[in-house]
Amino acid sequence: MKIHYQCSNCGKRFQTSPIPGVPDGMYFSGCRAVGDAFYCEDCVKTWAERNGKEFDKQYKDPEGMFVKWWNRTVDMQCAGMNIKKYRVISGMYEED
């Protein structure tokens, strides 16, 4: 099972497995999300040029927003499967 997603800025398409450690790795490599919009690490690097402020300084809880995006994406694409959700506790992703 793979989940598919696309950068809301550049349109680059990605796929990954919804397994433990994946969202943590994506977040720490630089990927971010706002609502249903996903931004790849390259587009996050140039965020301030387009939006006037670095992504992580513009939003109060970037890690929590990424977790919500990940959980929604997995829910939509893996409906009915027993895939664990994530949450952030003390700055670490944990299965819920």
mmCIF file of N, CA and C in Angstrom:
data_model
loop_
_atom_site.group_PDB
_atom_site.id
_atom_site.type_symbol
_atom_site.label_atom_id
_atom_site.label_comp_id
_atom_site.label_asym_id
_atom_site.label_seq_id
_atom_site.Cartn_x
_atom_site.Cartn_y
_atom_site.Cartn_z
ATOM 1 N N MET A 1 0.845 -1.177 0.000
ATOM 2 C CA MET A 1 0.000 0.000 0.000
ATOM 3 C C MET A 1 0.889 1.238 0.000
ATOM 4 N N LYS A 2 0.597 2.158 -0.880
ATOM 5 C CA LYS A 2 1.314 3.437 -0.975
ATOM 6 C C LYS A 2 0.301 4.574 -0.879
ATOM 7 N N ILE A 3 0.728 5.681 -0.293
ATOM 8 C CA ILE A 3 -0.094 6.882 -0.358
ATOM 9 C C ILE A 3 0.571 7.814 -1.368
ATOM 10 N N HIS A 4 -0.246 8.565 -2.070
ATOM 11 C CA HIS A 4 0.221 9.476 -3.116
ATOM 12 C C HIS A 4 -0.130 10.897 -2.715
ATOM 13 N N TYR A 5 0.775 11.826 -2.977
ATOM 14 C CA TYR A 5 0.548 13.226 -2.636
ATOM 15 C C TYR A 5 1.353 14.090 -3.588
ATOM 16 N N GLN A 6 1.018 15.364 -3.621
ATOM 17 C CA GLN A 6 1.614 16.286 -4.579
ATOM 18 C C GLN A 6 1.914 17.616 -3.900
ATOM 19 N N CYS A 7 3.031 18.233 -4.258
ATOM 20 C CA CYS A 7 3.376 19.543 -3.707
ATOM 21 C C CYS A 7 2.394 20.581 -4.251
ATOM 22 N N SER A 8 1.837 21.356 -3.369
ATOM 23 C CA SER A 8 0.853 22.370 -3.751
ATOM 24 C C SER A 8 1.489 23.583 -4.423
ATOM 25 N N ASN A 9 2.810 23.679 -4.384
ATOM 26 C CA ASN A 9 3.482 24.789 -5.047
ATOM 27 C C ASN A 9 4.049 24.375 -6.405
ATOM 28 N N CYS A 10 4.937 23.393 -6.442
ATOM 29 C CA CYS A 10 5.617 23.028 -7.691
ATOM 30 C C CYS A 10 4.916 21.925 -8.467
ATOM 31 N N GLY A 11 4.006 21.202 -7.814
ATOM 32 C CA GLY A 11 3.268 20.139 -8.498
ATOM 33 C C GLY A 11 3.967 18.793 -8.536
ATOM 34 N N LYS A 12 5.161 18.695 -7.966
ATOM 35 C CA LYS A 12 5.900 17.437 -7.947
ATOM 36 C C LYS A 12 5.077 16.385 -7.209
ATOM 37 N N ARG A 13 5.065 15.170 -7.762
ATOM 38 C CA ARG A 13 4.280 14.069 -7.182
ATOM 39 C C ARG A 13 5.188 13.116 -6.414
ATOM 40 N N PHE A 14 4.638 12.564 -5.332
ATOM 41 C CA PHE A 14 5.381 11.663 -4.464
ATOM 42 C C PHE A 14 4.503 10.484 -4.087
ATOM 43 N N GLN A 15 5.143 9.432 -3.610
ATOM 44 C CA GLN A 15 4.427 8.316 -3.000
ATOM 45 C C GLN A 15 5.305 7.716 -1.919
ATOM 46 N N THR A 16 4.661 7.186 -0.895
ATOM 47 C CA THR A 16 5.391 6.562 0.204
ATOM 48 C C THR A 16 4.480 5.547 0.880
ATOM 49 N N SER A 17 5.070 4.753 1.732
ATOM 50 C CA SER A 17 4.300 3.777 2.509
ATOM 51 C C SER A 17 3.886 4.400 3.836
ATOM 52 N N PRO A 18 2.671 4.146 4.273
ATOM 53 C CA PRO A 18 2.210 4.684 5.562
ATOM 54 C C PRO A 18 2.669 3.807 6.724
ATOM 55 N N ILE A 19 3.972 3.810 6.948
ATOM 56 C CA ILE A 19 4.551 2.974 7.999
ATOM 57 C C ILE A 19 5.222 3.859 9.049
ATOM 58 N N PRO A 20 5.475 3.323 10.242
ATOM 59 C CA PRO A 20 6.112 4.116 11.295
ATOM 60 C C PRO A 20 7.424 4.748 10.825
ATOM 61 N N GLY A 21 7.633 5.966 11.231
ATOM 62 C CA GLY A 21 8.860 6.672 10.902
ATOM 63 C C GLY A 21 8.790 7.527 9.654
ATOM 64 N N VAL A 22 7.889 7.225 8.739
ATOM 65 C CA VAL A 22 7.820 7.968 7.475
ATOM 66 C C VAL A 22 7.469 9.440 7.692
ATOM 67 N N PRO A 23 6.392 9.773 8.423
ATOM 68 C CA PRO A 23 6.086 11.198 8.575
ATOM 69 C C PRO A 23 7.177 11.951 9.335
ATOM 70 N N ASP A 24 7.791 11.304 10.286
ATOM 71 C CA ASP A 24 8.891 11.919 11.032
ATOM 72 C C ASP A 24 10.028 12.264 10.075
ATOM 73 N N GLY A 25 10.405 11.334 9.221
ATOM 74 C CA GLY A 25 11.465 11.558 8.252
ATOM 75 C C GLY A 25 11.114 12.643 7.251
ATOM 76 N N MET A 26 9.867 12.653 6.794
ATOM 77 C CA MET A 26 9.419 13.679 5.842
ATOM 78 C C MET A 26 9.502 15.062 6.471
ATOM 79 N N TYR A 27 9.019 15.181 7.696
ATOM 80 C CA TYR A 27 9.019 16.476 8.379
ATOM 81 C C TYR A 27 10.450 16.973 8.599
ATOM 82 N N PHE A 28 11.313 16.108 9.098
ATOM 83 C CA PHE A 28 12.677 16.531 9.400
ATOM 84 C C PHE A 28 13.528 16.738 8.151
ATOM 85 N N SER A 29 13.085 16.201 6.998
ATOM 86 C CA SER A 29 13.794 16.488 5.739
ATOM 87 C C SER A 29 13.391 17.853 5.194
ATOM 88 N N GLY A 30 12.309 18.438 5.759
ATOM 89 C CA GLY A 30 11.919 19.787 5.374
ATOM 90 C C GLY A 30 10.521 19.928 4.808
ATOM 91 N N CYS A 31 9.784 18.851 4.638
ATOM 92 C CA CYS A 31 8.414 18.930 4.119
ATOM 93 C C CYS A 31 7.497 19.580 5.159
ATOM 94 N N ARG A 32 6.489 20.303 4.690
ATOM 95 C CA ARG A 32 5.522 20.957 5.570
ATOM 96 C C ARG A 32 4.134 20.847 4.955
ATOM 97 N N ALA A 33 3.115 21.165 5.748
ATOM 98 C CA ALA A 33 1.735 21.120 5.272
ATOM 99 C C ALA A 33 0.893 22.145 6.010
ATOM 100 N N VAL A 34 -0.105 22.661 5.314
ATOM 101 C CA VAL A 34 -1.088 23.583 5.880
ATOM 102 C C VAL A 34 -2.444 23.096 5.397
ATOM 103 N N GLY A 35 -3.291 22.661 6.310
ATOM 104 C CA GLY A 35 -4.584 22.119 5.893
ATOM 105 C C GLY A 35 -4.371 20.926 4.981
ATOM 106 N N ASP A 36 -4.949 20.973 3.788
ATOM 107 C CA ASP A 36 -4.780 19.888 2.821
ATOM 108 C C ASP A 36 -3.635 20.151 1.856
ATOM 109 N N ALA A 37 -2.937 21.248 2.028
ATOM 110 C CA ALA A 37 -1.837 21.605 1.132
ATOM 111 C C ALA A 37 -0.515 21.056 1.668
ATOM 112 N N PHE A 38 0.194 20.331 0.814
ATOM 113 C CA PHE A 38 1.499 19.768 1.141
ATOM 114 C C PHE A 38 2.572 20.558 0.392
ATOM 115 N N TYR A 39 3.703 20.789 1.038
ATOM 116 C CA TYR A 39 4.819 21.499 0.413
ATOM 117 C C TYR A 39 6.093 20.670 0.549
ATOM 118 N N CYS A 40 6.738 20.387 -0.579
ATOM 119 C CA CYS A 40 7.968 19.592 -0.565
ATOM 120 C C CYS A 40 9.110 20.402 0.039
ATOM 121 N N GLU A 41 10.187 19.718 0.377
ATOM 122 C CA GLU A 41 11.313 20.384 1.043
ATOM 123 C C GLU A 41 11.922 21.484 0.183
ATOM 124 N N ASP A 42 11.954 21.321 -1.135
ATOM 125 C CA ASP A 42 12.506 22.368 -1.996
ATOM 126 C C ASP A 42 11.649 23.630 -1.956
ATOM 127 N N CYS A 43 10.345 23.473 -1.959
ATOM 128 C CA CYS A 43 9.450 24.638 -1.925
ATOM 129 C C CYS A 43 9.420 25.301 -0.547
ATOM 130 N N VAL A 44 9.642 24.519 0.505
ATOM 131 C CA VAL A 44 9.710 25.103 1.848
ATOM 132 C C VAL A 44 10.984 25.947 1.973
ATOM 133 N N LYS A 45 12.073 25.520 1.317
ATOM 134 C CA LYS A 45 13.325 26.283 1.358
ATOM 135 C C LYS A 45 13.144 27.683 0.765
ATOM 136 N N THR A 46 12.249 27.821 -0.204
ATOM 137 C CA THR A 46 12.036 29.115 -0.863
ATOM 138 C C THR A 46 10.748 29.793 -0.390
ATOM 139 N N TRP A 47 10.178 29.295 0.689
ATOM 140 C CA TRP A 47 8.908 29.814 1.223
ATOM 141 C C TRP A 47 8.982 31.315 1.517
ATOM 142 N N ALA A 48 10.041 31.748 2.187
ATOM 143 C CA ALA A 48 10.170 33.158 2.590
ATOM 144 C C ALA A 48 10.209 34.079 1.371
ATOM 145 N N GLU A 49 10.802 33.633 0.273
ATOM 146 C CA GLU A 49 10.843 34.447 -0.949
ATOM 147 C C GLU A 49 9.434 34.718 -1.479
ATOM 148 N N ARG A 50 8.576 33.744 -1.340
ATOM 149 C CA ARG A 50 7.211 33.872 -1.850
ATOM 150 C C ARG A 50 6.241 34.463 -0.834
ATOM 151 N N ASN A 51 6.524 34.262 0.459
ATOM 152 C CA ASN A 51 5.548 34.611 1.499
ATOM 153 C C ASN A 51 6.051 35.594 2.547
ATOM 154 N N GLY A 52 7.287 36.058 2.428
ATOM 155 C CA GLY A 52 7.800 37.100 3.308
ATOM 156 C C GLY A 52 8.351 36.651 4.643
ATOM 157 N N LYS A 53 8.185 35.393 4.994
ATOM 158 C CA LYS A 53 8.635 34.883 6.288
ATOM 159 C C LYS A 53 8.880 33.383 6.149
ATOM 160 N N GLU A 54 9.865 32.860 6.878
ATOM 161 C CA GLU A 54 10.120 31.420 6.858
ATOM 162 C C GLU A 54 8.860 30.675 7.312
ATOM 163 N N PHE A 55 8.621 29.504 6.734
ATOM 164 C CA PHE A 55 7.425 28.721 7.042
ATOM 165 C C PHE A 55 7.268 28.512 8.545
ATOM 166 N N ASP A 56 8.328 28.014 9.193
ATOM 167 C CA ASP A 56 8.229 27.684 10.618
ATOM 168 C C ASP A 56 8.067 28.909 11.513
ATOM 169 N N LYS A 57 8.366 30.086 10.994
ATOM 170 C CA LYS A 57 8.153 31.317 11.761
ATOM 171 C C LYS A 57 6.781 31.922 11.456
ATOM 172 N N GLN A 58 6.217 31.541 10.324
ATOM 173 C CA GLN A 58 4.913 32.071 9.931
ATOM 174 C C GLN A 58 3.768 31.334 10.636
ATOM 175 N N TYR A 59 3.966 30.056 10.915
ATOM 176 C CA TYR A 59 2.913 29.247 11.532
ATOM 177 C C TYR A 59 3.303 28.828 12.944
ATOM 178 N N LYS A 60 2.324 28.819 13.826
ATOM 179 C CA LYS A 60 2.546 28.543 15.246
ATOM 180 C C LYS A 60 2.956 27.090 15.509
ATOM 181 N N ASP A 61 2.333 26.123 14.837
ATOM 182 C CA ASP A 61 2.567 24.710 15.125
ATOM 183 C C ASP A 61 2.796 23.926 13.830
ATOM 184 N N PRO A 62 3.926 24.149 13.142
ATOM 185 C CA PRO A 62 4.138 23.470 11.866
ATOM 186 C C PRO A 62 4.175 21.945 11.989
ATOM 187 N N GLU A 63 4.719 21.442 13.077
ATOM 188 C CA GLU A 63 4.785 19.987 13.247
ATOM 189 C C GLU A 63 3.394 19.399 13.443
ATOM 190 N N GLY A 64 2.573 20.053 14.256
ATOM 191 C CA GLY A 64 1.200 19.590 14.465
ATOM 192 C C GLY A 64 0.385 19.657 13.182
ATOM 193 N N MET A 65 0.604 20.713 12.384
ATOM 194 C CA MET A 65 -0.116 20.827 11.102
ATOM 195 C C MET A 65 0.295 19.704 10.160
ATOM 196 N N PHE A 66 1.574 19.323 10.184
ATOM 197 C CA PHE A 66 2.038 18.228 9.332
ATOM 198 C C PHE A 66 1.407 16.911 9.764
ATOM 199 N N VAL A 67 1.349 16.674 11.067
ATOM 200 C CA VAL A 67 0.728 15.450 11.583
ATOM 201 C C VAL A 67 -0.737 15.373 11.146
ATOM 202 N N LYS A 68 -1.463 16.495 11.244
ATOM 203 C CA LYS A 68 -2.876 16.499 10.825
ATOM 204 C C LYS A 68 -2.990 16.196 9.342
ATOM 205 N N TRP A 69 -2.125 16.798 8.518
ATOM 206 C CA TRP A 69 -2.137 16.501 7.075
ATOM 207 C C TRP A 69 -1.864 15.022 6.825
ATOM 208 N N TRP A 70 -0.848 14.477 7.477
ATOM 209 C CA TRP A 70 -0.491 13.069 7.306
ATOM 210 C C TRP A 70 -1.670 12.168 7.681
ATOM 211 N N ASN A 71 -2.256 12.404 8.844
ATOM 212 C CA ASN A 71 -3.366 11.562 9.295
ATOM 213 C C ASN A 71 -4.558 11.649 8.340
ATOM 214 N N ARG A 72 -4.900 12.840 7.857
ATOM 215 C CA ARG A 72 -6.008 12.991 6.895
ATOM 216 C C ARG A 72 -5.699 12.282 5.585
ATOM 217 N N THR A 73 -4.472 12.433 5.110
ATOM 218 C CA THR A 73 -4.081 11.807 3.852
ATOM 219 C C THR A 73 -4.158 10.290 3.953
ATOM 220 N N VAL A 74 -3.649 9.739 5.040
ATOM 221 C CA VAL A 74 -3.708 8.290 5.251
ATOM 222 C C VAL A 74 -5.163 7.840 5.386
ATOM 223 N N ASP A 75 -5.982 8.583 6.131
ATOM 224 C CA ASP A 75 -7.404 8.230 6.276
ATOM 225 C C ASP A 75 -8.106 8.166 4.920
ATOM 226 N N MET A 76 -7.859 9.172 4.080
ATOM 227 C CA MET A 76 -8.534 9.224 2.777
ATOM 228 C C MET A 76 -8.073 8.110 1.849
ATOM 229 N N GLN A 77 -6.804 7.813 1.854
ATOM 230 C CA GLN A 77 -6.271 6.862 0.887
ATOM 231 C C GLN A 77 -6.208 5.427 1.391
ATOM 232 N N CYS A 78 -6.337 5.231 2.687
ATOM 233 C CA CYS A 78 -6.229 3.889 3.263
ATOM 234 C C CYS A 78 -7.462 3.546 4.091
ATOM 235 N N ALA A 79 -8.612 4.049 3.680
ATOM 236 C CA ALA A 79 -9.851 3.824 4.424
ATOM 237 C C ALA A 79 -10.090 2.329 4.643
ATOM 238 N N GLY A 80 -10.453 1.985 5.866
ATOM 239 C CA GLY A 80 -10.766 0.601 6.193
ATOM 240 C C GLY A 80 -9.559 -0.236 6.563
ATOM 241 N N MET A 81 -8.376 0.298 6.409
ATOM 242 C CA MET A 81 -7.171 -0.447 6.775
ATOM 243 C C MET A 81 -6.776 -0.059 8.199
ATOM 244 N N ASN A 82 -6.108 -0.928 8.868
ATOM 245 C CA ASN A 82 -5.708 -0.682 10.255
ATOM 246 C C ASN A 82 -4.335 -0.014 10.288
ATOM 247 N N ILE A 83 -4.292 1.262 9.923
ATOM 248 C CA ILE A 83 -3.041 2.008 9.930
ATOM 249 C C ILE A 83 -3.117 3.013 11.065
ATOM 250 N N LYS A 84 -2.085 3.001 11.898
ATOM 251 C CA LYS A 84 -2.098 3.849 13.087
ATOM 252 C C LYS A 84 -1.968 5.319 12.730
ATOM 253 N N LYS A 85 -2.553 6.145 13.568
ATOM 254 C CA LYS A 85 -2.441 7.592 13.434
ATOM 255 C C LYS A 85 -1.218 8.065 14.214
ATOM 256 N N TYR A 86 -0.855 9.311 13.969
ATOM 257 C CA TYR A 86 0.289 9.898 14.643
ATOM 258 C C TYR A 86 -0.142 11.115 15.430
ATOM 259 N N ARG A 87 0.675 11.473 16.389
ATOM 260 C CA ARG A 87 0.524 12.716 17.126
ATOM 261 C C ARG A 87 1.918 13.140 17.541
ATOM 262 N N VAL A 88 2.071 14.374 17.947
ATOM 263 C CA VAL A 88 3.376 14.879 18.382
ATOM 264 C C VAL A 88 3.351 15.021 19.890
ATOM 265 N N ILE A 89 4.293 14.380 20.548
ATOM 266 C CA ILE A 89 4.425 14.464 22.005
ATOM 267 C C ILE A 89 5.865 14.856 22.296
ATOM 268 N N SER A 90 6.053 15.978 22.959
ATOM 269 C CA SER A 90 7.396 16.473 23.306
ATOM 270 C C SER A 90 8.306 16.543 22.071
ATOM 271 N N GLY A 91 7.730 16.967 20.944
ATOM 272 C CA GLY A 91 8.517 17.136 19.735
ATOM 273 C C GLY A 91 8.829 15.870 18.987
ATOM 274 N N MET A 92 8.205 14.749 19.347
ATOM 275 C CA MET A 92 8.451 13.476 18.670
ATOM 276 C C MET A 92 7.151 12.904 18.129
ATOM 277 N N TYR A 93 7.211 12.327 16.934
ATOM 278 C CA TYR A 93 6.042 11.632 16.392
ATOM 279 C C TYR A 93 5.855 10.335 17.166
ATOM 280 N N GLU A 94 4.607 10.070 17.525
ATOM 281 C CA GLU A 94 4.298 8.814 18.178
ATOM 282 C C GLU A 94 3.021 8.264 17.604
ATOM 283 N N GLU A 95 2.944 6.938 17.531
ATOM 284 C CA GLU A 95 1.702 6.320 17.084
ATOM 285 C C GLU A 95 0.649 6.522 18.151
ATOM 286 N N ASP A 96 -0.570 6.770 17.696
ATOM 287 C CA ASP A 96 -1.686 6.995 18.602
ATOM 288 C C ASP A 96 -2.441 5.698 18.813
#
